[in-house]
Amino acid sequence: MDFEQTFSSPGESLTMTFTMAFGIPAYSMSYNGKEVIKPSDLGVVFSQVDMSKGLNLDAYEASEYDDTWTQPWGEQKQIRDHHKEVKLYFTKNGSGEKMNLTFRLFDDGIGFRYEWPEQEGLQNFVITDEVTEFNLAGDPVSWWIGAYQLNRYEHLFNETRVSEIDTVHTPFTMKRDDGLHLSIHEAALTDFASMTIANNGDNLLEADLVPWENGDKVRGSAPHKSPWRTIALGETAGDLMTNYLVLNLNEPSKIEDTSWITTGKYTGIWWDMHLNTKTWGSGPDHGATTEYTKDLMDFTAKHGFYGVLVEGWNTGWDGDWVSNSDIFSFTESYPDFDIREVTRYGDSLGVKLIGHHETSTGISNYEAQVDDAFELYNEVGVEAVKTGYVGDFVEGGEWHHGQFMVRHYRNIVKKAAEHKIMLNVHEPIKDTGIRRTWPNMLTREGARGQEYNAWSVDGGNPPNYTTIVPFTRGLASPFDYTPGVFNLLLTDKPENPNNNRVMHTLAKELALYVVIYSPLQMVSDLPKNLEDNPTALEWVKAVPTDWETTVVPKAEIGDHVVVVRKDRDSKDWYLGGITNEEAKQINVELDFLEQGITYEAHIWADGEEADWEANPYPLDRIIRKVTSETILELDLANGGGVAVRFTPIN
C-alpha cells in the first residue's frame, strides 16, 4: 500500500478511507460503524492520458467548514453546511499531468469531485471514460429507471435489488436490509456529461457518462472540474428527503438581489389540450385565445392565485410540431391571441401571464430567438416562463442529458437571470442543485407528471407512483407534477380508449401539494371542476408554496409518505399524507408544533367508503383542537390521502 489515511465527518458518524496502491486511487466509506462502500477505484481516462492509474500522490490537505445560509425560497429556509474537506494532489508518472481530488465529508453523506488545473497537456481534451466506482456493501433494494431509453426520464420506477438493475439514472435510491437508506447522485453539473450508474456485477457500480453522438463523453480544456459525485445517507426515507448535501455542494447564489424571484400557484390553458377539448395549434378549438385567457385570469384573480400559463399562443404549433421544430416563433402570436392586451388585463387584476417556450428540441432555432423572446416578455411584464424540449433526441442525435444539452440548459438559466425571468423547465436536465447558484431556476419536470393520467396508454400513474417519486426524482429538486385535478375520472375527455383517470382519491390529490414540493404549484383542472368542489378548492387556495422548514415523520418508499412543512410567512403548519393502493392507519406525533400552544387542525380526509378505484370522491372536512402532545390518527383509504392545516389559536 503506497498510502492509506482515514478521515471523518464533523460528528464522526461518517468515515472515509483513502488509499493509493500501485498508482491507483481508491476510497471506502462507513456510516455509524457500518460499511457502506467497499474499496472503490477512482479516476478519469482522457484520449490523451489515463488519469485512473500510474498516479503519484504529491500531497494532501484537510480543513473544516461550518456555516448556515438562507435559501431565498425553498422547502427549508436555513441550511447548515458543516463538513470536513480533504484535497489530494496527483501527478501522472512519466508525463506529469496534474489532477486534484476533493472530498467533502458531512455527517449525512459525502461528495467528491475531480479537478484539472491549467496545464498544457490537457488543452482541448476529450474524456473517454470515468472509472469512479461505488462498490456497495450488500445488495440493497433499489428504485430506478433505465438511463438509455427514449422519452428521457419519464418512466415508471422499477423496484429490484441492486444486483438486478440496468444502467440507471440518478438520483439512484436504495434501502439496505439493515434499514439504512442511501442515494447516489451528483451536484453542480455545469459543463460535463450527466452521470448515470452502470451495473458491473457483484454490486459494483460505476459512473457512466452520457456521450455525445460520436461517443465522446466530455469535451473541454483545463482548468476544468467534474460535478461532485454524491452519496446521501439517512436512517429513514424521510432523512433522505431532508438531506441537503447536494445543495451544499453548489456555489452560492450569483444573483445578488433575489427580491424579484417569487413563488405561487398558477392555472393554465394546458389541461384542456391533454384532455383533447382544445388544441395547441390554430383553428376552431384553439386554446390560447385572448378571450379564454381573460376568462381564466378572472378565475385566477378570484381565488388569489399568482398567474396563468398559456401554451400554444405563438406560431409554429400547426402540423407535426414535434418534427418541425424550426418553425416556432417565440415572439409572433397567433391572430386570436393579443399578448399585450392579455398582460394589460392581467395586471389590472393582479394576475401574471406565465410565458411558454416549446422548443421541440429545435435548439438552434430557440437560441437564435431567445434574447428577443425574453425582451418581449420583459416588455409586457411576464416574470416566469415554462420551457419545453419535447422530442427524443436533440440536433439530430444528442441526448437531452449529454454535455451538449447540459451547456444549453445552463446558458438559458443564466440568460433568464439577466432578464429577471424565472424558469419552469420541462423535458429538462435533472437538477443537481443549480437552484442554489441560480435561484431563478424555480422548478422542473423530469419525470412522469399529471399529464400521463390524461393520455398514457397504460391508463396513468399507478397509485404507488407518488409514494416513490419523492424519494427518487424528488430528491434532486422541486418537481412540477401539476396537481389539482378534481375530476379524477376525466369525464370531460371526449374519447378515452385507455380508460385514463387519476388513480387516487380526491384527498390524496390535495395532499400532493405538501408531499411533492414545488415553488410553482399548478391548479391544473378546468375552472368549472374546481369551483364545483369548494371544499377541496379551499385547501388549494390556503396551502403555501414557500416553506420555513420540512420534516418527514413517516415514510416507506412505495408504501406511504407523511410530510409536514411550516409556512415561511405565518405560524401555520401543513401536513400531507398519502398511501399506495392499500388503506393505512398512520399515527403521527405532532411534536413539531410549538409547545404550550393550542392549534386548530383543519383536516381534509378521505370520506366514508372512499376508494381510489371504486369511489374516489368522498371528502370529509373536520376541525379539531390539537397540541404538540397530540397523536393524530390518519385514516387513509385505498389509494387515499389526507391534508391538514394547523393554525395556532392562543
XYZ file of C-alpha atoms in Angstrom:
650
model
C 0.000 0.000 0.000
C 1.527 3.305 -1.124
C -0.727 5.403 1.135
C -3.703 4.905 3.486
C -5.460 7.503 5.601
C -8.907 7.603 7.273
C -10.871 10.834 7.589
C -14.126 11.508 9.461
C -17.080 13.866 9.200
C -17.538 16.633 11.812
C -19.686 14.455 14.088
C -17.654 11.335 13.219
C -20.733 9.414 12.042
C -19.153 9.006 8.598
C -15.626 7.852 7.883
C -13.816 7.691 4.567
C -10.598 5.804 3.987
C -8.470 6.866 1.031
C -5.786 4.568 -0.343
C -3.159 4.542 -3.075
C -1.925 1.159 -4.236
C 0.243 0.690 -7.322
C -0.635 4.190 -8.501
C -4.443 3.677 -8.346
C -6.528 5.960 -6.065
C -9.445 4.406 -4.174
C -11.845 5.163 -1.335
C -14.158 3.304 1.026
C -16.819 4.608 3.399
C -18.577 3.616 6.621
C -21.535 5.122 8.459
C -22.008 4.679 12.205
C -19.609 1.772 12.077
C -21.373 0.054 9.165
C -19.505 -0.488 5.916
C -21.388 1.253 3.093
C -18.858 1.482 0.250
C -16.132 -1.144 -0.062
C -12.808 -0.138 -1.667
C -13.693 1.589 -4.938
C -11.382 2.877 -7.641
C -11.300 6.498 -8.786
C -10.074 8.286 -11.874
C -10.805 9.596 -15.342
C -9.478 8.495 -18.729
C -8.687 11.107 -21.389
C -7.909 10.428 -25.010
C -4.517 11.985 -24.234
C -3.751 10.273 -20.917
C -5.147 7.760 -18.418
C -5.596 9.535 -15.072
C -7.010 6.464 -13.307
C -3.699 4.655 -12.779
C 0.011 5.307 -12.751
C -0.527 8.286 -10.446
C 1.674 9.707 -7.730
C 0.114 11.319 -4.648
C 2.110 14.519 -4.152
C 0.348 15.960 -1.106
C -2.963 16.315 0.698
C -4.550 18.887 2.998
C -7.549 18.805 5.336
C -9.817 21.544 6.655
C -13.234 22.083 8.257
C -16.086 24.422 7.302
C -19.248 25.388 9.195
C -21.779 27.974 8.073
C -25.522 28.443 7.704
C -27.015 30.004 4.599
C -30.502 31.128 3.621
C -32.499 29.977 0.625
C -34.448 32.877 -0.925
C -37.253 30.327 -1.373
C -37.433 26.628 -0.749
C -38.535 23.744 1.399
C -36.036 24.726 4.112
C -35.161 28.363 4.786
C -31.941 27.901 6.765
C -29.454 25.227 5.685
C -26.341 24.334 7.636
C -23.219 23.461 5.653
C -20.881 21.685 8.066
C -18.253 19.455 6.512
C -14.643 18.412 6.554
C -12.721 18.734 3.317
C -9.795 16.663 2.120
C -7.945 17.767 -1.016
C -5.448 15.446 -2.687
C -2.932 16.389 -5.400
C -1.750 13.908 -8.042
C 0.790 13.798 -10.859
C 0.844 11.274 -13.692
C 4.029 9.251 -13.521
C 6.220 9.892 -16.517
C 4.221 12.548 -18.417
C 3.459 14.873 -15.476
C -0.249 15.732 -15.988
C -1.918 17.116 -12.845
C -5.217 16.156 -11.214
C -6.750 17.120 -7.872
C -9.414 15.207 -5.987
C -11.543 16.887 -3.317
C -13.718 15.071 -0.774
C -16.273 16.757 1.464
C -17.461 14.677 4.394
C -20.806 15.531 6.001
C -22.453 13.652 8.841
C -25.144 12.501 6.396
C -23.162 11.887 3.220
C -20.152 12.545 1.071
C -19.296 14.395 -2.101
C -16.132 14.247 -4.209
C -15.020 15.790 -7.473
C -12.097 15.835 -9.883
C -10.274 18.986 -10.907
C -7.686 19.518 -13.605
C -5.665 22.693 -13.072
C -4.465 24.715 -16.043
C -1.788 22.761 -17.910
C -0.559 22.464 -21.452
C -1.138 18.724 -21.727
C -4.911 18.941 -21.131
C -5.937 21.606 -23.620
C -8.835 20.600 -25.886
C -9.220 17.294 -24.083
C -11.761 14.526 -24.582
C -12.785 12.321 -21.674
C -13.434 8.797 -22.906
C -14.289 7.160 -19.579
C -14.776 7.820 -15.893
C -13.915 4.880 -13.678
C -15.447 6.190 -10.455
C -16.779 3.169 -8.590
C -19.436 2.693 -5.922
C -18.671 -0.777 -4.614
C -21.676 -1.428 -2.412
C -21.524 -3.444 0.776
C -24.563 -5.686 0.337
C -27.368 -5.869 -2.214
C -29.958 -3.225 -1.272
C -33.463 -2.847 -2.623
C -33.465 -0.032 -5.173
C -35.836 2.156 -7.171
C -34.699 3.073 -10.669
C -35.387 3.940 -14.293
C -33.159 2.896 -17.167
C -30.777 5.565 -18.400
C -30.676 4.989 -22.151
C -34.359 4.989 -23.010
C -36.360 7.238 -25.274
C -38.693 9.707 -23.553
C -35.920 10.914 -21.240
C -36.717 10.486 -17.512
C -40.470 9.958 -17.996
C -40.884 6.346 -16.935
C -42.333 4.390 -14.054
C -39.838 3.221 -11.449
C -38.642 -0.349 -11.125
C -38.145 -1.857 -7.676
C -35.443 -4.546 -7.573
C -32.279 -5.498 -5.769
C -29.226 -3.599 -6.986
C -27.875 -6.805 -8.483
C -30.791 -6.755 -10.965
C -30.517 -3.171 -12.225
C -29.697 -1.934 -15.699
C -27.699 1.256 -16.310
C -29.800 3.774 -14.372
C -30.410 7.462 -13.931
C -29.646 9.318 -10.739
C -30.788 10.047 -8.107
C -30.454 6.312 -7.574
C -32.114 5.443 -4.269
C -31.559 2.297 -2.214
C -32.580 0.753 1.090
C -30.304 -1.786 2.766
C -31.524 -4.769 4.724
C -30.404 -3.046 7.949
C -32.714 -0.102 7.153
C -30.065 2.390 6.052
C -31.143 4.470 3.041
C -28.724 5.901 0.507
C -28.938 7.766 -2.772
C -26.215 8.245 -5.377
C -26.447 11.447 -7.399
C -24.275 14.378 -8.475
C -24.029 18.076 -7.656
C -23.114 21.198 -9.633
C -23.450 19.693 -13.116
C -22.288 22.641 -15.251
C -20.139 21.725 -18.277
C -19.956 17.957 -18.208
C -21.955 14.934 -19.290
C -24.555 13.863 -16.769
C -23.670 10.762 -14.778
C -25.667 7.554 -14.947
C -24.843 4.417 -12.959
C -23.744 1.176 -14.634
C -24.040 -2.253 -13.046
C -20.723 -4.091 -13.317
C -21.909 -7.122 -11.340
C -21.365 -8.185 -7.725
C -22.943 -4.874 -6.558
C -20.051 -2.959 -8.100
C -21.481 0.210 -9.654
C -19.562 2.600 -11.877
C -20.128 6.107 -13.209
C -21.321 6.027 -16.819
C -21.204 9.370 -18.637
C -23.874 10.121 -21.260
C -21.966 10.503 -24.544
C -22.023 12.931 -27.412
C -23.376 11.481 -30.661
C -19.847 10.490 -31.775
C -19.071 8.720 -28.489
C -17.032 11.437 -26.743
C -18.035 11.680 -23.092
C -16.809 15.171 -22.184
C -15.048 17.888 -24.149
C -13.143 20.719 -22.518
C -9.851 22.360 -21.652
C -8.030 22.688 -18.355
C -8.755 24.288 -15.978
C -11.881 22.202 -15.646
C -13.881 20.433 -12.938
C -16.218 17.491 -12.835
C -19.507 17.663 -10.956
C -19.490 16.347 -7.413
C -20.280 12.638 -7.111
C -22.571 12.336 -4.087
C -23.769 9.665 -1.689
C -26.548 10.865 0.623
C -27.369 8.772 3.699
C -30.336 8.508 6.030
C -31.602 6.199 8.720
C -35.074 6.621 7.200
C -36.538 7.525 3.820
C -37.580 10.841 5.346
C -33.971 11.581 6.228
C -33.130 11.429 2.523
C -35.855 13.965 1.715
C -34.396 16.430 4.233
C -30.759 15.795 3.253
C -29.310 18.983 1.726
C -25.919 17.591 0.711
C -26.424 18.364 -2.991
C -27.436 21.974 -2.354
C -24.469 22.494 -0.044
C -22.083 21.338 -2.776
C -23.245 24.062 -5.165
C -21.893 27.586 -5.289
C -23.784 30.381 -3.501
C -26.234 32.473 -5.466
C -24.826 34.504 -8.326
C -27.945 36.691 -8.216
C -27.279 39.360 -5.587
C -30.796 40.813 -5.492
C -33.338 37.994 -5.442
C -36.305 40.171 -4.473
C -37.867 39.707 -7.921
C -37.992 35.929 -7.527
C -41.346 34.766 -6.189
C -43.348 31.597 -5.667
C -47.028 30.883 -6.135
C -49.801 28.792 -7.624
C -50.912 29.016 -11.221
C -53.721 27.937 -13.511
C -53.374 27.410 -17.213
C -54.516 26.743 -20.735
C -52.891 23.336 -20.617
C -55.059 20.584 -19.154
C -57.648 21.305 -21.865
C -55.171 20.197 -24.526
C -54.274 16.997 -22.688
C -57.979 16.191 -22.486
C -58.333 16.948 -26.230
C -61.003 19.575 -25.611
C -58.749 22.312 -27.023
C -55.699 22.409 -29.294
C -52.215 23.911 -29.201
C -52.454 24.677 -32.928
C -54.745 27.230 -34.544
C -58.326 26.522 -35.565
C -61.822 26.430 -34.076
C -60.669 24.696 -30.872
C -57.522 26.791 -30.330
C -56.946 27.141 -26.599
C -54.678 30.186 -26.449
C -57.140 32.938 -27.310
C -57.359 36.373 -25.782
C -60.937 35.725 -24.677
C -60.256 32.398 -22.960
C -57.112 33.717 -21.288
C -59.070 36.645 -19.841
C -61.706 34.251 -18.516
C -59.007 32.203 -16.837
C -57.415 35.346 -15.424
C -60.770 36.269 -13.881
C -60.905 32.851 -12.211
C -57.277 33.120 -11.096
C -57.777 36.566 -9.571
C -60.995 35.486 -7.847
C -59.174 32.744 -5.961
C -55.925 34.582 -5.289
C -53.531 32.599 -7.466
C -50.351 34.032 -9.000
C -50.643 33.531 -12.733
C -51.976 31.854 -15.840
C -49.852 29.615 -18.055
C -50.799 29.867 -21.734
C -49.448 27.211 -24.091
C -49.922 27.452 -27.842
C -50.010 31.265 -28.078
C -47.096 31.555 -30.521
C -46.977 30.497 -34.158
C -45.490 27.130 -35.056
C -47.863 24.654 -33.459
C -49.745 23.711 -36.634
C -48.966 20.395 -38.268
C -46.429 17.998 -36.783
C -44.691 20.461 -34.489
C -42.603 17.715 -32.904
C -40.910 17.140 -36.273
C -40.958 20.760 -37.471
C -39.103 22.290 -34.569
C -37.513 25.001 -36.706
C -40.842 26.727 -37.422
C -41.601 28.001 -33.912
C -41.590 31.743 -33.408
C -41.120 32.900 -29.839
C -42.296 36.461 -30.470
C -45.126 36.155 -33.005
C -48.630 35.451 -31.671
C -51.467 33.712 -33.424
C -54.042 36.292 -34.602
C -56.539 35.332 -31.876
C -54.047 35.990 -29.052
C -53.065 39.563 -28.183
C -50.202 39.272 -25.710
C -50.197 42.972 -24.855
C -53.917 43.071 -24.190
C -53.740 39.886 -22.148
C -50.913 41.125 -19.930
C -52.570 44.540 -19.547
C -55.761 42.832 -18.435
C -53.888 40.535 -16.070
C -52.065 43.464 -14.489
C -55.405 45.159 -13.812
C -56.408 42.061 -11.807
C -53.052 41.406 -10.144
C -52.530 38.244 -12.216
C -49.428 37.461 -14.259
C -49.219 35.767 -17.619
C -46.785 32.838 -17.413
C -44.925 32.551 -20.702
C -44.251 29.414 -22.664
C -41.372 28.401 -24.944
C -41.723 24.955 -26.503
C -38.573 24.255 -28.496
C -39.465 20.706 -29.587
C -35.664 20.155 -29.405
C -35.015 22.811 -32.054
C -32.102 24.217 -30.083
C -30.524 26.332 -32.843
C -33.909 27.887 -33.634
C -34.525 28.695 -29.969
C -31.067 30.055 -29.236
C -31.324 32.361 -32.265
C -34.526 33.876 -30.866
C -34.237 33.628 -27.101
C -32.889 37.154 -26.486
C -35.748 38.706 -28.450
C -38.202 36.373 -26.729
C -37.049 37.329 -23.235
C -37.043 41.006 -24.202
C -40.655 40.699 -25.348
C -41.576 39.160 -22.007
C -39.736 41.953 -20.185
C -41.665 44.481 -22.235
C -45.098 43.053 -21.433
C -44.345 42.096 -17.808
C -44.041 38.297 -17.945
C -41.962 37.172 -14.937
C -41.947 33.383 -15.325
C -41.540 31.144 -18.361
C -42.198 27.457 -18.841
C -39.764 25.990 -21.362
C -40.159 22.639 -23.101
C -37.968 20.237 -25.066
C -40.337 17.550 -26.342
C -38.504 15.036 -28.529
C -36.258 12.031 -28.076
C -33.014 13.455 -29.451
C -31.620 16.945 -29.965
C -29.934 18.436 -33.019
C -30.132 15.175 -34.899
C -28.752 12.788 -32.321
C -27.684 14.301 -28.983
C -29.198 13.052 -25.723
C -31.085 15.512 -23.511
C -28.680 14.600 -20.704
C -25.370 14.767 -22.560
C -22.896 17.651 -22.349
C -24.367 19.440 -25.382
C -27.684 19.977 -23.612
C -26.157 20.482 -20.172
C -24.448 23.543 -21.646
C -27.654 24.735 -23.296
C -29.818 24.414 -20.191
C -27.259 26.253 -18.068
C -26.881 29.054 -20.621
C -30.656 29.565 -20.746
C -30.831 29.808 -16.951
C -28.102 32.463 -16.961
C -29.746 34.374 -19.788
C -33.099 34.245 -17.999
C -31.448 35.639 -14.866
C -30.060 38.548 -16.880
C -33.653 39.347 -17.907
C -35.022 38.721 -14.376
C -37.115 35.808 -15.581
C -37.937 32.700 -13.539
C -37.915 29.283 -15.198
C -40.007 26.128 -15.072
C -38.216 23.671 -17.375
C -39.957 20.639 -18.854
C -38.065 17.816 -20.555
C -35.087 19.151 -18.566
C -31.708 18.002 -17.499
C -32.028 16.556 -13.971
C -31.344 19.079 -11.261
C -28.082 18.880 -9.350
C -28.563 21.863 -7.046
C -28.395 24.670 -9.605
C -31.235 26.421 -7.783
C -28.789 27.485 -5.095
C -26.492 29.210 -7.611
C -29.261 30.406 -9.934
C -32.414 30.702 -7.779
C -34.443 31.864 -10.785
C -34.446 28.151 -11.699
C -37.650 27.511 -9.777
C -38.901 24.101 -10.778
C -38.823 21.497 -13.486
C -40.422 18.327 -14.748
C -38.069 15.386 -15.424
C -40.467 12.580 -14.501
C -43.965 11.358 -15.320
C -46.307 14.162 -14.305
C -50.054 14.608 -14.091
C -50.481 14.693 -17.879
C -49.775 10.960 -18.078
C -53.069 10.443 -16.293
C -54.829 12.064 -19.270
C -53.476 10.009 -22.180
C -50.866 7.386 -21.283
C -51.567 4.035 -22.924
C -51.168 2.330 -19.526
C -54.036 4.404 -18.125
C -51.965 6.757 -15.997
C -49.665 6.805 -12.995
C -50.466 3.885 -10.647
C -51.430 4.536 -7.006
C -47.939 3.833 -5.651
C -46.166 6.207 -8.064
C -46.449 9.285 -5.867
C -45.139 7.312 -2.877
C -41.934 6.567 -4.833
C -41.197 9.756 -6.762
C -40.480 11.969 -3.683
C -37.542 9.677 -2.824
C -36.173 9.254 -6.343
C -36.707 12.133 -8.766
C -37.903 14.296 -5.855
C -34.532 14.150 -4.095
C -32.999 16.183 -6.923
C -35.159 19.287 -6.924
C -38.667 20.726 -6.936
C -40.963 18.809 -9.284
C -43.684 20.468 -11.353
C -46.001 17.472 -11.073
C -49.015 19.787 -11.708
C -51.535 18.582 -9.096
C -55.040 19.977 -8.786
C -57.257 17.664 -10.839
C -60.618 17.318 -9.087
C -62.433 15.492 -11.912
C -60.494 12.316 -11.240
C -62.409 10.152 -13.716
C -61.783 12.641 -16.549
C -65.406 12.830 -17.639
C -64.535 15.953 -19.673
C -62.412 13.836 -22.018
C -64.449 13.209 -25.216
C -62.751 9.886 -26.006
C -60.939 7.668 -23.528
C -59.896 4.361 -25.132
C -57.205 3.675 -22.497
C -59.582 4.314 -19.573
C -57.357 7.117 -18.392
C -58.001 8.588 -14.971
C -56.244 9.837 -11.856
C -55.564 6.715 -9.811
C -56.150 8.014 -6.310
C -58.743 9.741 -4.133
C -59.511 13.447 -4.050
C -57.952 13.764 -0.582
C -54.729 12.312 -1.958
C -54.721 14.859 -4.789
C -54.891 17.605 -2.153
C -52.106 16.050 -0.080
C -49.732 16.178 -3.052
C -49.435 19.947 -2.609
C -47.373 19.210 0.505
C -45.830 15.840 -0.353
C -44.399 16.894 -3.750
C -42.570 20.189 -3.364
C -42.574 22.913 -5.990
C -42.349 26.698 -5.549
C -44.681 26.937 -8.545
C -47.661 24.652 -7.969
C -50.278 24.274 -10.653
C -54.020 24.220 -10.080
C -54.437 22.159 -13.170
C -58.102 21.253 -13.607
C -60.697 23.250 -15.532
C -62.267 26.119 -13.555
C -65.732 24.572 -13.582
C -64.421 21.364 -11.994
C -62.516 23.278 -9.353
C -65.437 25.504 -8.386
C -67.813 22.539 -8.317
C -65.924 21.346 -5.228
C -65.475 24.394 -2.946
C -64.349 22.253 -0.012
C -61.353 20.900 -1.911
C -60.658 24.271 -3.522
C -60.477 25.850 -0.062
C -57.403 23.715 0.694
C -55.702 24.535 -2.604
C -56.210 28.259 -2.004
C -54.751 28.020 1.505
C -51.674 25.805 1.041
C -48.433 27.838 0.636
C -45.623 27.355 -1.881
C -42.717 28.602 0.240
C -41.647 26.919 3.451
C -39.550 27.617 6.514
C -38.872 24.006 7.416
C -39.743 20.465 6.389
C -39.981 17.281 8.450
C -40.948 13.770 7.363
C -42.347 11.898 10.381
C -43.437 8.774 8.494
C -42.366 7.309 5.155
C -41.773 3.957 3.494
C -40.833 4.179 -0.172
C -43.590 2.798 -2.382
C -45.962 2.365 0.564
C -46.819 5.646 2.322
C -45.486 9.152 2.932
C -46.313 11.823 5.522
C -44.645 15.214 5.021
C -45.039 18.238 7.291
C -43.974 21.752 6.347
C -44.129 25.093 8.156
C -45.255 28.145 6.219
C -42.464 30.702 5.807
C -44.847 33.648 6.215
C -47.013 32.548 9.146
C -47.060 30.239 12.156
C -49.167 27.665 10.337
C -48.045 24.114 9.623
C -49.319 21.889 6.817
C -49.362 18.099 6.572
C -49.794 15.881 3.542
C -50.133 12.124 3.876
C -50.575 9.601 1.059
C -50.644 5.846 0.619
C -50.341 3.367 -2.222
C -53.272 1.230 -3.365
C -53.750 -0.125 0.174
C -55.537 1.609 3.045
C -53.402 2.681 6.006
C -53.879 3.957 9.519
C -50.888 6.075 10.447
C -50.348 7.712 13.826
C -48.340 10.927 13.711
C -46.917 12.662 16.763
C -47.404 16.414 16.486
C -44.211 17.252 18.374
C -43.188 19.603 15.543
C -45.830 22.087 16.797
C -44.792 24.772 19.272
C -45.115 23.591 22.858
C -47.771 25.227 25.025
C -49.813 26.397 22.040
C -53.216 25.083 21.023
C -53.771 24.694 17.301
C -56.894 24.291 15.255
C -56.388 21.389 12.863
C -58.397 21.729 9.654
C -58.440 18.260 8.104
C -59.385 17.240 4.562
C -59.675 13.451 4.764
C -60.957 10.508 2.766
C -64.682 10.243 3.358
C -66.734 7.165 4.141
C -66.280 4.392 1.570
C -63.621 6.371 -0.304
C -61.580 4.114 -2.563
C -59.279 5.168 -5.390
C -60.773 2.675 -7.818
C -64.433 2.363 -6.869
C -65.305 5.695 -5.249
C -62.530 8.334 -5.286
C -64.551 11.444 -4.430
C -65.790 11.271 -0.790
C -64.035 14.040 1.149
C -64.588 14.882 4.810
C -63.817 18.289 6.297
C -63.011 18.015 10.004
C -61.916 20.636 12.552
C -60.390 19.722 15.914
C -58.058 21.199 18.516
C -54.571 19.748 18.947
C -51.272 20.473 20.711
C -47.708 19.251 20.411
C -48.694 16.410 22.758
C -51.399 15.106 20.423
C -51.025 11.922 18.408
C -53.041 12.416 15.229
C -54.638 9.278 13.787
C -54.683 9.408 9.998
C -57.054 7.016 8.232
C -56.141 6.747 4.566
C -58.400 4.911 2.148
C -57.149 2.612 -0.594
C -55.081 4.962 -2.771
C -56.022 7.747 -0.400
C -54.597 10.696 1.438
C -55.089 13.427 3.973
C -54.313 17.147 4.055
C -54.118 19.127 7.305
C -53.617 22.781 8.180
C -52.551 23.597 11.753
C -53.286 27.186 12.850
C -52.381 28.483 16.360
C -55.382 29.857 18.266
C -53.749 31.059 21.512
